[in-house]
mmCIF file of C-alpha atoms (C1' of nucleotides) in Angstrom:
data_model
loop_
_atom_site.group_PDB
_atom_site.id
_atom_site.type_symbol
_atom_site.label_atom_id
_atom_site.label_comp_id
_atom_site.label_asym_id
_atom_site.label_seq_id
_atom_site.Cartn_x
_atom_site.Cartn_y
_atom_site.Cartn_z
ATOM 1 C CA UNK A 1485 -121.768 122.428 -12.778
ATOM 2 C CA UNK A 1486 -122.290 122.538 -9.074
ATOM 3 C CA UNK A 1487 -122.668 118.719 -7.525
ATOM 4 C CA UNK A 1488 -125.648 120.503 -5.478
ATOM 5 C CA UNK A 1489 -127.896 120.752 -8.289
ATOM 6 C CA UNK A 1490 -127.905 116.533 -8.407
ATOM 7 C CA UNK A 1491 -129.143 117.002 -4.295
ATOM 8 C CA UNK A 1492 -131.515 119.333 -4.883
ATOM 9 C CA UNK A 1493 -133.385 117.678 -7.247
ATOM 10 C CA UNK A 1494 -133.605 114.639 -6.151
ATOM 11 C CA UNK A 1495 -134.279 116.666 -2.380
ATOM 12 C CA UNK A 1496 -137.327 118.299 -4.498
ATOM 13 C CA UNK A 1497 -138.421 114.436 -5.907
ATOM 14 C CA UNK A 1498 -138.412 113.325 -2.270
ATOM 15 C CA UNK A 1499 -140.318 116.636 -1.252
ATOM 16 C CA UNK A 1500 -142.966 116.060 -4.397
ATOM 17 C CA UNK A 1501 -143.816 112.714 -1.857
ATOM 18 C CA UNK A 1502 -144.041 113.568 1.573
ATOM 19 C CA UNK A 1503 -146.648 114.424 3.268
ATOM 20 C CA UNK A 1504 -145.766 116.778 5.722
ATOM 21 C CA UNK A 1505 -142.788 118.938 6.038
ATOM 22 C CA UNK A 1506 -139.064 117.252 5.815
ATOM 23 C CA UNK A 1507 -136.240 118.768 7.660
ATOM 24 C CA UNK A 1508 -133.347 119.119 6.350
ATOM 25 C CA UNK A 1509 -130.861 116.709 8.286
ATOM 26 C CA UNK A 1510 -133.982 113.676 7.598
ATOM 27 C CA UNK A 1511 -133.001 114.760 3.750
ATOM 28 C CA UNK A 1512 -129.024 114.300 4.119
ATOM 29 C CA UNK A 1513 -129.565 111.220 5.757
ATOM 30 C CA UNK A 1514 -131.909 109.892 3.276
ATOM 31 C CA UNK A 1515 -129.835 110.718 0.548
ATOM 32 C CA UNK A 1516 -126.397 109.753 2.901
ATOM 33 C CA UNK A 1517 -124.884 113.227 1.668
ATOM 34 C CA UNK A 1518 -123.763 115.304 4.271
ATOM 35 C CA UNK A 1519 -126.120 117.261 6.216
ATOM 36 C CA UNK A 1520 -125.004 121.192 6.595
ATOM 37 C CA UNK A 1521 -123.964 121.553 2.800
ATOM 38 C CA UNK A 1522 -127.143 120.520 1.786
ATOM 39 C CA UNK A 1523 -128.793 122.812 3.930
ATOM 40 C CA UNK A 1524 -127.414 125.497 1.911
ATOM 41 C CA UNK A 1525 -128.397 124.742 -1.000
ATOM 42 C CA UNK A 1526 -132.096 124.166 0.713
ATOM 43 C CA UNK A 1527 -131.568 127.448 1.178
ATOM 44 C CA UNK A 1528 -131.148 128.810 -2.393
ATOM 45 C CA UNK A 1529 -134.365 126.900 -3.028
ATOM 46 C CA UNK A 1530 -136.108 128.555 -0.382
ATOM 47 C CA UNK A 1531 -134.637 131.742 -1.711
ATOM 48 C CA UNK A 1532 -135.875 131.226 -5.044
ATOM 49 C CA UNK A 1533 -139.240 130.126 -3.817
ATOM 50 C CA UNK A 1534 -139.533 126.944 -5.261
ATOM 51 C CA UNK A 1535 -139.544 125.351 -1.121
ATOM 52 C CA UNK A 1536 -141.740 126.801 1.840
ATOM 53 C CA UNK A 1537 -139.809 126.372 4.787
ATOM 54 C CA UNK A 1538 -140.891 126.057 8.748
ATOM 55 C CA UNK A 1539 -139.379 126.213 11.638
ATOM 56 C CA UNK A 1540 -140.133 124.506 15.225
ATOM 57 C CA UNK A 1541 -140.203 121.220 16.341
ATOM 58 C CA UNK A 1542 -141.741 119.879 13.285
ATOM 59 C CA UNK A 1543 -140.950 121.865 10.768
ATOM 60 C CA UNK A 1544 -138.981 121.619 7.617
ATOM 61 C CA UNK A 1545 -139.215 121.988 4.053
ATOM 62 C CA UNK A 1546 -142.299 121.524 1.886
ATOM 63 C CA UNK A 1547 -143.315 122.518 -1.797
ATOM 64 C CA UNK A 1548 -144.656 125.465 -2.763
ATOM 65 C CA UNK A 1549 -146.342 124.126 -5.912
ATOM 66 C CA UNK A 1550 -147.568 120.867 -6.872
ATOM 67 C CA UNK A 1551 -144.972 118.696 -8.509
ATOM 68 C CA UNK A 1552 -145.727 119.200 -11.942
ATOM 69 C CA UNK A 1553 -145.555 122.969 -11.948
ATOM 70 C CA UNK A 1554 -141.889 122.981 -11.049
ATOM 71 C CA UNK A 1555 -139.352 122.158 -13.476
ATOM 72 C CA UNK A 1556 -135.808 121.158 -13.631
ATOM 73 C CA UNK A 1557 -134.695 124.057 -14.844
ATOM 74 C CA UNK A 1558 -135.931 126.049 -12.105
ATOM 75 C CA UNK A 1559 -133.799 124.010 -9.418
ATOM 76 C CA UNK A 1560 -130.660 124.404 -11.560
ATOM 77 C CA UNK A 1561 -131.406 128.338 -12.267
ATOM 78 C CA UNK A 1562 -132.517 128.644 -8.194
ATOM 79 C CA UNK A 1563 -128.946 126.599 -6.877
ATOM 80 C CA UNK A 1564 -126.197 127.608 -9.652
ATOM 81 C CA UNK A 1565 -127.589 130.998 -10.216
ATOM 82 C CA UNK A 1566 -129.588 132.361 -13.257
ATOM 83 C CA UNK A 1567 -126.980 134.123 -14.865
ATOM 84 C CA UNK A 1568 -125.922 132.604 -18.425
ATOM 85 C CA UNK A 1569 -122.930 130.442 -18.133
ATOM 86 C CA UNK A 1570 -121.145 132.304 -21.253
ATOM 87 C CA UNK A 1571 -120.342 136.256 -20.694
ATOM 88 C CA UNK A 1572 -119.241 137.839 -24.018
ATOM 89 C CA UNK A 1573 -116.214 140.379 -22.978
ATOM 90 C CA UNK A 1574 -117.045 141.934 -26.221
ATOM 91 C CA UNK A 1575 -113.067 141.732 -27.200
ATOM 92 C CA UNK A 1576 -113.867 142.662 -31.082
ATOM 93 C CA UNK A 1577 -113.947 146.381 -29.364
ATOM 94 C CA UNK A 1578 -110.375 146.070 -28.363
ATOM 95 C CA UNK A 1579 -106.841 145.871 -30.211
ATOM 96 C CA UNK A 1580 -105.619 148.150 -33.189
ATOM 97 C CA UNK A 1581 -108.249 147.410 -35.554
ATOM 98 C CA UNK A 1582 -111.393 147.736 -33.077
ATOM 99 C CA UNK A 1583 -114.843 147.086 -34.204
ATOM 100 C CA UNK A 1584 -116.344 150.502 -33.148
ATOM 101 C CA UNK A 1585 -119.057 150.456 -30.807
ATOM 102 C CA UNK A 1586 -121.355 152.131 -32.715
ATOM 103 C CA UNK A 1587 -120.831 149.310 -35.541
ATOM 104 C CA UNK A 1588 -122.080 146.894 -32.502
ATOM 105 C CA UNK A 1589 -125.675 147.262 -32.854
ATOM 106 C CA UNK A 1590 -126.352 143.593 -31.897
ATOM 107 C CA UNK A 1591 -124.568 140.724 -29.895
ATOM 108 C CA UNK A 1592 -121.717 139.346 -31.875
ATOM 109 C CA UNK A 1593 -122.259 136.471 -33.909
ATOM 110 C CA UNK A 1594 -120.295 134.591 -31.241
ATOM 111 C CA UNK A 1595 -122.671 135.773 -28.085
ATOM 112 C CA UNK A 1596 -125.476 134.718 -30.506
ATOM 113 C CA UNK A 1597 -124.252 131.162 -30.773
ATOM 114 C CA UNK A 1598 -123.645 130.521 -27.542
ATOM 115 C CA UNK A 1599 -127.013 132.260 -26.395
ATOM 116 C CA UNK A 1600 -128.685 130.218 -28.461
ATOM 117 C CA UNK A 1601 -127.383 126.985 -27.322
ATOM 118 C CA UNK A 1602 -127.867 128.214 -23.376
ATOM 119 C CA UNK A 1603 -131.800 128.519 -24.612
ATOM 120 C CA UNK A 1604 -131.569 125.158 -26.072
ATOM 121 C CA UNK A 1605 -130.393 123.664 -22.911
ATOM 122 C CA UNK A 1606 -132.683 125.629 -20.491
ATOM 123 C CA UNK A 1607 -135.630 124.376 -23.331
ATOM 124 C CA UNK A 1608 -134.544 120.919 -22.538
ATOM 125 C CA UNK A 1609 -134.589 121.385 -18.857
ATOM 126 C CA UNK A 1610 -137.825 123.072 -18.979
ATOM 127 C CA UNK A 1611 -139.687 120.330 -20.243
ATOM 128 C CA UNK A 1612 -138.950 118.290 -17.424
ATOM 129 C CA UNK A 1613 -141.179 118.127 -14.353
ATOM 130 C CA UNK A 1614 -140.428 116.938 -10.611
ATOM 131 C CA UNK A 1615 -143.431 115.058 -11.209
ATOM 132 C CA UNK A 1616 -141.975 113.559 -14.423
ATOM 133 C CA UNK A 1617 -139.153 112.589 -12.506
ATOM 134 C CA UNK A 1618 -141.355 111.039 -9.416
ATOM 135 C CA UNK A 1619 -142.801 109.068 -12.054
ATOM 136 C CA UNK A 1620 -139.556 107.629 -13.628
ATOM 137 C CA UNK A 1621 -138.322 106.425 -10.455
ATOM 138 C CA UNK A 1622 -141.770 104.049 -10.013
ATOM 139 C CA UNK A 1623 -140.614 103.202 -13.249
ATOM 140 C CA UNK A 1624 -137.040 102.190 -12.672
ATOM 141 C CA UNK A 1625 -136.987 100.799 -9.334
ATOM 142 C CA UNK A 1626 -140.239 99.760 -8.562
ATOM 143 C CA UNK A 1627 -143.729 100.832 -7.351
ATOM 144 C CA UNK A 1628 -142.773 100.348 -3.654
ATOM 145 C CA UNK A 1629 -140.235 102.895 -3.292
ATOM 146 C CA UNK A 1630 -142.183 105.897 -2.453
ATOM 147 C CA UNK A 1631 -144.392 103.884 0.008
ATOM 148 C CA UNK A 1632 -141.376 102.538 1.329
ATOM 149 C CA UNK A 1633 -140.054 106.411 1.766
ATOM 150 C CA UNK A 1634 -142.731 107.649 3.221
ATOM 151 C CA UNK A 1635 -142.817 104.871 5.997
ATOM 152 C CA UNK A 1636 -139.446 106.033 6.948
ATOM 153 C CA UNK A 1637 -139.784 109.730 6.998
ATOM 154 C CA UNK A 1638 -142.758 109.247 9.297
ATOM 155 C CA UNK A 1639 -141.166 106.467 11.639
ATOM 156 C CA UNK B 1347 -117.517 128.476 -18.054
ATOM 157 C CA UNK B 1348 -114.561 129.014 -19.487
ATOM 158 C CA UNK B 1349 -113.734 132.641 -20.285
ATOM 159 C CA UNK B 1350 -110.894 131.319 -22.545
ATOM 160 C CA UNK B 1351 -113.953 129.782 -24.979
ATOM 161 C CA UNK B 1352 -115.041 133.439 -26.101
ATOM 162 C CA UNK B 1353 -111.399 134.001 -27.044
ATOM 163 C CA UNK B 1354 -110.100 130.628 -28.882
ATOM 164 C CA UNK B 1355 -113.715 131.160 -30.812
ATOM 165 C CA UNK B 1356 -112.474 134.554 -31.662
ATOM 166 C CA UNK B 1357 -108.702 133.448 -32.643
ATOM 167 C CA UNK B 1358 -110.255 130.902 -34.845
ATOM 168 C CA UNK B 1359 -112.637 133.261 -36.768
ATOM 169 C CA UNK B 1360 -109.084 135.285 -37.637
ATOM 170 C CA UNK B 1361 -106.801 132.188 -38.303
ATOM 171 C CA UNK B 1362 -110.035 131.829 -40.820
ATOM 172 C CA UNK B 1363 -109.261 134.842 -42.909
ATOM 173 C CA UNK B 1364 -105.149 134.631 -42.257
ATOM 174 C CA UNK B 1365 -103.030 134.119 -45.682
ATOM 175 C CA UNK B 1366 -100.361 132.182 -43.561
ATOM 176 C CA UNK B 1367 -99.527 131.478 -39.681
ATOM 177 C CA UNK B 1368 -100.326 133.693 -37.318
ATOM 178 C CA UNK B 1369 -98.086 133.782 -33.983
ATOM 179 C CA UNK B 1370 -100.101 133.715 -30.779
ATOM 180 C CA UNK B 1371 -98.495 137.199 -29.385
ATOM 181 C CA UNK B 1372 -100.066 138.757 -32.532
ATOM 182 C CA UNK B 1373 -103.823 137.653 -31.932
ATOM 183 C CA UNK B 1374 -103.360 138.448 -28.406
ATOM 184 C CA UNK B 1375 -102.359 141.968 -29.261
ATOM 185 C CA UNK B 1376 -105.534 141.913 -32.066
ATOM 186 C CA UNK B 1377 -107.520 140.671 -29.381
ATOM 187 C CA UNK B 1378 -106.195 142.988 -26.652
ATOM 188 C CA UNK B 1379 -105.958 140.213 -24.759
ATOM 189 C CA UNK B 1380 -103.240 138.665 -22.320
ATOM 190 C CA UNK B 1381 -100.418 137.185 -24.817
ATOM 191 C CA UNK B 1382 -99.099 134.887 -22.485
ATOM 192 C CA UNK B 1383 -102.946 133.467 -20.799
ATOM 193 C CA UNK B 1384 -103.894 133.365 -24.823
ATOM 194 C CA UNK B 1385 -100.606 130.941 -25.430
ATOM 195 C CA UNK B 1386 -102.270 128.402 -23.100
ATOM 196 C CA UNK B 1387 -105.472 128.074 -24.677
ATOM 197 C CA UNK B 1388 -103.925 128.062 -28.534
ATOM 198 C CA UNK B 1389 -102.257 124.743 -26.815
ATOM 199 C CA UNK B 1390 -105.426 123.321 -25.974
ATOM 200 C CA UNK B 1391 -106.174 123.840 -29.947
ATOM 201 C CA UNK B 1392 -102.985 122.621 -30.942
ATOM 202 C CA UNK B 1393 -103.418 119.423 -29.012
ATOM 203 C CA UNK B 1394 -106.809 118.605 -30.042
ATOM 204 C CA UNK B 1395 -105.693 118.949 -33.400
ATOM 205 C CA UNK B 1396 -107.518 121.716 -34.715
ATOM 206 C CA UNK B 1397 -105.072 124.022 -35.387
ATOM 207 C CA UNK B 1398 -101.164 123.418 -36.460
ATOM 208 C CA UNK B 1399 -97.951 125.048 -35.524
ATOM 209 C CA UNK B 1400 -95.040 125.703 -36.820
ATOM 210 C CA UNK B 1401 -92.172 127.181 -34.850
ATOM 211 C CA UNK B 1402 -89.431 129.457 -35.829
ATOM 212 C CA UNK B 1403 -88.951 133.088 -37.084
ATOM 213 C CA UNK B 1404 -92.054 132.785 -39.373
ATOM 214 C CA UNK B 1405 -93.723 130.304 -37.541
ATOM 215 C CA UNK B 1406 -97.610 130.421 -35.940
ATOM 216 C CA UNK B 1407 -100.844 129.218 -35.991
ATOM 217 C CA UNK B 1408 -103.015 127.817 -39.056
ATOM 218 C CA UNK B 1409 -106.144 126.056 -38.668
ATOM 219 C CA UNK B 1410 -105.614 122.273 -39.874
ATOM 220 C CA UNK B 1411 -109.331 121.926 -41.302
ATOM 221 C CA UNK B 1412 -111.289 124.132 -43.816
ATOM 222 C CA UNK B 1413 -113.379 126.314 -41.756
ATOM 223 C CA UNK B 1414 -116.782 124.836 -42.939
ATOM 224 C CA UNK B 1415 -115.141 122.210 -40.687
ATOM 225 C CA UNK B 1416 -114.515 123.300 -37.746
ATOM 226 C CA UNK B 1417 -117.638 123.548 -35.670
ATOM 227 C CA UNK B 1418 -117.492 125.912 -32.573
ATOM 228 C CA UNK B 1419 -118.812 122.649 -30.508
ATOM 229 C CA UNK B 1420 -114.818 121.116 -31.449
ATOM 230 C CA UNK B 1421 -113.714 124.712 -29.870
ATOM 231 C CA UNK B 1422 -115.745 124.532 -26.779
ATOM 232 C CA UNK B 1423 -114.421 120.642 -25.889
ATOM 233 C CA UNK B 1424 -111.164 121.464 -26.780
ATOM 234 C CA UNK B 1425 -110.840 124.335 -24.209
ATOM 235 C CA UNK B 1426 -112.888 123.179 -21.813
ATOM 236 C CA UNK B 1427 -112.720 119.689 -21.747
ATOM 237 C CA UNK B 1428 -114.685 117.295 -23.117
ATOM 238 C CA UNK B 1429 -116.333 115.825 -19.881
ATOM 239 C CA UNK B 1430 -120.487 116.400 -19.398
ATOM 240 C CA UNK B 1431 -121.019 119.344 -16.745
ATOM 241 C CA UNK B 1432 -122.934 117.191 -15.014
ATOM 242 C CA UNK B 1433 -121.731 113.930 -12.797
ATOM 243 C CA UNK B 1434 -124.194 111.371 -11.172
ATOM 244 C CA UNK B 1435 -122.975 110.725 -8.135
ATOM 245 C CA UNK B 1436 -126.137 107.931 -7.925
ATOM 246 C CA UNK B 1437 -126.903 109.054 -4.489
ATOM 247 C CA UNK B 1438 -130.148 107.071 -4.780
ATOM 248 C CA UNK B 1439 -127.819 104.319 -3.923
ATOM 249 C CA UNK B 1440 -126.580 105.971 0.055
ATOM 250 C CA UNK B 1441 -128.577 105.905 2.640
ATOM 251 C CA UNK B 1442 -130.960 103.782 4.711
ATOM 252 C CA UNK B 1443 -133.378 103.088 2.000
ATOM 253 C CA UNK B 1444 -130.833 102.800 -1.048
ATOM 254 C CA UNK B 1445 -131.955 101.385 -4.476
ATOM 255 C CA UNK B 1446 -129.513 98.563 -4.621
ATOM 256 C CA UNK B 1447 -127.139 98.673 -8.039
ATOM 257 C CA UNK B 1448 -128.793 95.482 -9.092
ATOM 258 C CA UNK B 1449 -131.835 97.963 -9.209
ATOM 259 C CA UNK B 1450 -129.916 100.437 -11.395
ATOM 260 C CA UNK B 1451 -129.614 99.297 -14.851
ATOM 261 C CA UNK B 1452 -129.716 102.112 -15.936
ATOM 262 C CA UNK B 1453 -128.774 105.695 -15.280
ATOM 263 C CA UNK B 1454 -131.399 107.485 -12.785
ATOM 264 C CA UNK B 1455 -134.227 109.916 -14.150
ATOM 265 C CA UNK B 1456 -132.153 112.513 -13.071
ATOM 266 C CA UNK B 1457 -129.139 112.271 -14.853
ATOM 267 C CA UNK B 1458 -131.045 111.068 -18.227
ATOM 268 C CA UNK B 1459 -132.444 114.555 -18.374
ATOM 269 C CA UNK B 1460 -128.916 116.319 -17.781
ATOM 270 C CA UNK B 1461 -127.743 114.175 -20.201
ATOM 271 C CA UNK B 1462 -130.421 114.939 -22.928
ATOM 272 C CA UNK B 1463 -130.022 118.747 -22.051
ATOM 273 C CA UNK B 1464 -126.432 118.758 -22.741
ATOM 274 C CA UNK B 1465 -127.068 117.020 -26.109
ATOM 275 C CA UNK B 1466 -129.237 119.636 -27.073
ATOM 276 C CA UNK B 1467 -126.824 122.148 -25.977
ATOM 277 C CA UNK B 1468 -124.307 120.437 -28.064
ATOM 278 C CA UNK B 1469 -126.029 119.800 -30.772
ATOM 279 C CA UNK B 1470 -126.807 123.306 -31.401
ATOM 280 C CA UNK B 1471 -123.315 124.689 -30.414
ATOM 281 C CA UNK B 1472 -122.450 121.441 -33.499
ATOM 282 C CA UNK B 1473 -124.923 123.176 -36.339
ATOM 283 C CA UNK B 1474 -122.342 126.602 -36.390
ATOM 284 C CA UNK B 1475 -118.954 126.460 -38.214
ATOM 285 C CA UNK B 1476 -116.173 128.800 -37.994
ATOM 286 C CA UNK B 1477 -116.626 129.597 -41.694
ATOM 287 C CA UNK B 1478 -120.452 131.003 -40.295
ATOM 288 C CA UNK B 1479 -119.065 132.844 -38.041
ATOM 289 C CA UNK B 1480 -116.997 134.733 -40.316
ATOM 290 C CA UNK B 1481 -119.936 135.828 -42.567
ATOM 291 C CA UNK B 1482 -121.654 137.055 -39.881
ATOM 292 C CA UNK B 1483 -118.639 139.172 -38.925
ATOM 293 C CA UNK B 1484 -119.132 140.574 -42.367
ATOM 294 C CA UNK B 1485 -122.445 141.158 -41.805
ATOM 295 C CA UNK B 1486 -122.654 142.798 -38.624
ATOM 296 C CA UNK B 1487 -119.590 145.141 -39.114
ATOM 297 C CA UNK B 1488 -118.871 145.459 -42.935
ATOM 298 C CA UNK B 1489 -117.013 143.602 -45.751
ATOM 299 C CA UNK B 1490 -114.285 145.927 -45.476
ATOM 300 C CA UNK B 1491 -112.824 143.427 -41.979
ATOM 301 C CA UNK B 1492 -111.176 141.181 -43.062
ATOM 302 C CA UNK B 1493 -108.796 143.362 -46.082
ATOM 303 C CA UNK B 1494 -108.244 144.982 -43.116
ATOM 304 C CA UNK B 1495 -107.309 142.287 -40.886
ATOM 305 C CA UNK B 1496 -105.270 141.126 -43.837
ATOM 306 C CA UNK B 1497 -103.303 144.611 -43.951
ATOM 307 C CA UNK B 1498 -102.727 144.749 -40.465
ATOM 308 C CA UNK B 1499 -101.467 140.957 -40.056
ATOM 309 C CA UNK B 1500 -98.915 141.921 -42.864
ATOM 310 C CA UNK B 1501 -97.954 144.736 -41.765
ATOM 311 C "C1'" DG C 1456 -70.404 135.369 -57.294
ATOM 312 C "C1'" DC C 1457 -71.744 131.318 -54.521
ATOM 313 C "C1'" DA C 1458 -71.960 127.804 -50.875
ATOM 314 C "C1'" DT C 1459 -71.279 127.055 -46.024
ATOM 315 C "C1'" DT C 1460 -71.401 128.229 -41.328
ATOM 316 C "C1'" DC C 1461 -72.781 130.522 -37.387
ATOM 317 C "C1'" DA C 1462 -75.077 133.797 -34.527
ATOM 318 C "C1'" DT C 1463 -79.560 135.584 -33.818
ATOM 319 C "C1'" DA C 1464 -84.206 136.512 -33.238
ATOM 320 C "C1'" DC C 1465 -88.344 134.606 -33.134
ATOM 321 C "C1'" DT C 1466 -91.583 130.847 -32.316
ATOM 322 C "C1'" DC C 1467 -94.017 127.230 -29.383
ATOM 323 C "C1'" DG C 1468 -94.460 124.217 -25.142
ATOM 324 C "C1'" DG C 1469 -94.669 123.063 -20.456
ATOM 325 C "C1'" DA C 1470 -93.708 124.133 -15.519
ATOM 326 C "C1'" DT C 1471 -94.724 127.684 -12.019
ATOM 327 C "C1'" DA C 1472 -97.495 131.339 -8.677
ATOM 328 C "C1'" DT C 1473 -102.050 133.755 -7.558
ATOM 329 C "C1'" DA C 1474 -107.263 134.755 -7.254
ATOM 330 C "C1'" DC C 1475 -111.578 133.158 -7.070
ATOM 331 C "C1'" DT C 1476 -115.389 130.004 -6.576
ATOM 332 C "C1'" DC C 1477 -117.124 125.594 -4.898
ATOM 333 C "C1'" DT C 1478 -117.217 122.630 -0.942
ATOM 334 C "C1'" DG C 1479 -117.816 121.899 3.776
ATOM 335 C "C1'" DT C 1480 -118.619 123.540 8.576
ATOM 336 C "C1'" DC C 1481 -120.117 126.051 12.583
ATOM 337 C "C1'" DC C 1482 -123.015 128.731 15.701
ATOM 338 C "C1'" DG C 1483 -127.014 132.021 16.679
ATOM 339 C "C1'" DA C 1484 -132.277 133.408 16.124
ATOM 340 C "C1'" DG C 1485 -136.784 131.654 16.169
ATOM 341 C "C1'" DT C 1486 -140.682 128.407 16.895
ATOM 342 C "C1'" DT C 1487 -143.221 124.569 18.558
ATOM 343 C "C1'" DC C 1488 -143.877 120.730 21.678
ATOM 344 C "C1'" DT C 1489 -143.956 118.949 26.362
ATOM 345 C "C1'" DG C 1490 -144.054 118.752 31.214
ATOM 346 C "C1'" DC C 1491 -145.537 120.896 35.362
ATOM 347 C "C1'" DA C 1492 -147.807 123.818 38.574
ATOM 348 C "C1'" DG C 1493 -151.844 126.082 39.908
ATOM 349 C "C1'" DG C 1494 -156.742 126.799 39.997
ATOM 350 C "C1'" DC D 1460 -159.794 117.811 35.224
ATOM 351 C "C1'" DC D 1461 -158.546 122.065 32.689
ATOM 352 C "C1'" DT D 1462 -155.554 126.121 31.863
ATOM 353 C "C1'" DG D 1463 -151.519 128.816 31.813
ATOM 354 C "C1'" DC D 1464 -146.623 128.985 31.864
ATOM 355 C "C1'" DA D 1465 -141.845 127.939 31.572
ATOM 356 C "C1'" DG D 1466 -138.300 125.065 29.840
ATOM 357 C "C1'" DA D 1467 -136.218 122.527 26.334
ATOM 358 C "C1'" DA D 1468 -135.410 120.546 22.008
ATOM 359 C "C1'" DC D 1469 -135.598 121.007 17.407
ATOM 360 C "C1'" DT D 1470 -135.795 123.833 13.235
ATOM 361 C "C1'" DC D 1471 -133.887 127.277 9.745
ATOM 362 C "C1'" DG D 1472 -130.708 131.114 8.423
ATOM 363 C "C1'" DG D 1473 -126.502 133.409 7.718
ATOM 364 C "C1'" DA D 1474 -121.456 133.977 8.911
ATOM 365 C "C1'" DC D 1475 -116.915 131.416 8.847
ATOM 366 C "C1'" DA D 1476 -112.564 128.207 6.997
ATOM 367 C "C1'" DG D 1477 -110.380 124.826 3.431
ATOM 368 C "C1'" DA D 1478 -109.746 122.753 -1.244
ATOM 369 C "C1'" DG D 1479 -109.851 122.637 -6.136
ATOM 370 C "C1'" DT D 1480 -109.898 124.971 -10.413
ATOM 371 C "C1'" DA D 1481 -109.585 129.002 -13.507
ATOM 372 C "C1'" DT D 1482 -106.470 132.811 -14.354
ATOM 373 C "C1'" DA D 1483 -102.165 134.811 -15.285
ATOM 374 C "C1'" DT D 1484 -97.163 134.422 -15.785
ATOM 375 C "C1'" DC D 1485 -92.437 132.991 -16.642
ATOM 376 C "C1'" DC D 1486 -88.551 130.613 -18.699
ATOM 377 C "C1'" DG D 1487 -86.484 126.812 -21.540
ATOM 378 C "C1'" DA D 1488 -86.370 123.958 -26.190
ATOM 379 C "C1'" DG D 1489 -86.462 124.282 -31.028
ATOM 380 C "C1'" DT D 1490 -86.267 126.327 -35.788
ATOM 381 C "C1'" DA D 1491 -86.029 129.381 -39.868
ATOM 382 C "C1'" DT D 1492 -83.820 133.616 -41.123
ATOM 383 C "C1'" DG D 1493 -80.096 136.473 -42.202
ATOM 384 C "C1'" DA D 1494 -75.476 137.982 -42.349
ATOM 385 C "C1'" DA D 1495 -70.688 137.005 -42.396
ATOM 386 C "C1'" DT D 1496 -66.994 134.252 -44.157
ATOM 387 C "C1'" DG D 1497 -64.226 131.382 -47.000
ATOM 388 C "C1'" DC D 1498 -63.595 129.509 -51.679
#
DNA sequence: GCATTCATACTCGGATATACTCTGTCCGAGTTCTGCAGG
DNA sequence: CCTGCAGAACTCGGACAGAGTATATCCGAGTATGAATGC
């Protein structure tokens, strides 16, 4: 899994508690990650919709939707693509002793399995809000963090 | 991931229904698969210890454990590693405003859900055996398979 | 006819090239703020 | 003092190299078979 999926959510927490827009380069630094690879994967969230960005002197990146309408899953889907991680070849319709395709009405029982473990995960990740996540930071490393943030975005 | 998963999966399923061993070159050719690409992932069984082989003029694969033991979650780690997609990088500790590690006692909001999706993801992949598998081949494309498959590996 | 020996053919296993994606970087297009000149 | 304008600085967006991993391949080590040979 792509190590910009880790940035971009935690990019999206920081968003979920700014108040106005947040370049880019004021992310990188925040996060001490470095500032034109994270940029692209800003990007592929603006892309995907989940970020509204500006330009100009003050502009930057803010949320399109309040915190707890955007899920995990929808920053890993928007940065390391939508498409299923497992891609059946369909290699039972090859060989000497093929399985017909007219005999392959459905997915094979392999696809199936794997399909339904890729749901499983995405259910997981659904479940999960940026919100939520705002919310388990108070929790872990105290109340005065997002103050604290804000503070230094704005100075 | 992995496109040598689908096939290993596959390659199990057969070594299922096999009477004896089974030499790699021959499930690549069942397959219609590369014979030499295939060799490399059979390895990757062989060391994890779910399969066996046996050299020599009659020598091959055979899987070491009954097949209602075998779970396709043992196939995925074994050919693709057994390391969690996802890596915290604990990024909330960089920067100017870093939660110090005496603050981190335990793993960030961030990776806790990753971690909790790929359990779920495992856990399903961990409910299907190869021995499941192999009924549903039955079912999806007839009983008359694995005689077949039989016939073929002997001849 | 039977045991022994040897050549052989076949198997696996690891070491070796190539293609592709992830990672990281750079520069151009566009927009807003600021300073200044003029009325 | 207010308004209009021009310059500049800052922003995003897409196009451009390098590294690491997945893909594909080859050849060497080892073993059971089978035939040939000697008794």
């Amino acid at each position: 899994m792509s190590a910009g999926v880790e940035w971009a959510i935690h990019c999206c927490v920081v968003l979920s508690q700014a108040d106005g827009p947040v370049p880019a380069p004021r992310l990188a630094e925040f996060h001490g990650i470095s500032r034109t690879y994270l940029a692209k994967h800003l990007q592929a969230l603006s892309r995907a919709g989940l970020v509204s960005s500006t330009e100009g002197r003050v502009g930057g990146y803010v949320l399109t939707r309040p915190a707890d309408r955007v899920t995990v899953l929808d920053i890993v889907l928007a940065v390391d693509g939508s498409e299923p991680a497992f891609r059946c070849t369909e290699i039972r319709q090859n060989g000497p002793l093929p399985a017909g395709p007219e005999a392959c009405t459905r997915p094979c029982g392999v696809a199936r399995v794997m399909h339904a473990a890729e749901q499983a995960w995405r259910a997981s990740l659904k479940d999960v809000t940026v919100a939520d996540l705002a919310e388990s930071v108070t929790a872990d490393v105290g109340a005065g963090t997002f103050p604290a943030l804000r503070d230094w975005l704005a100075g």
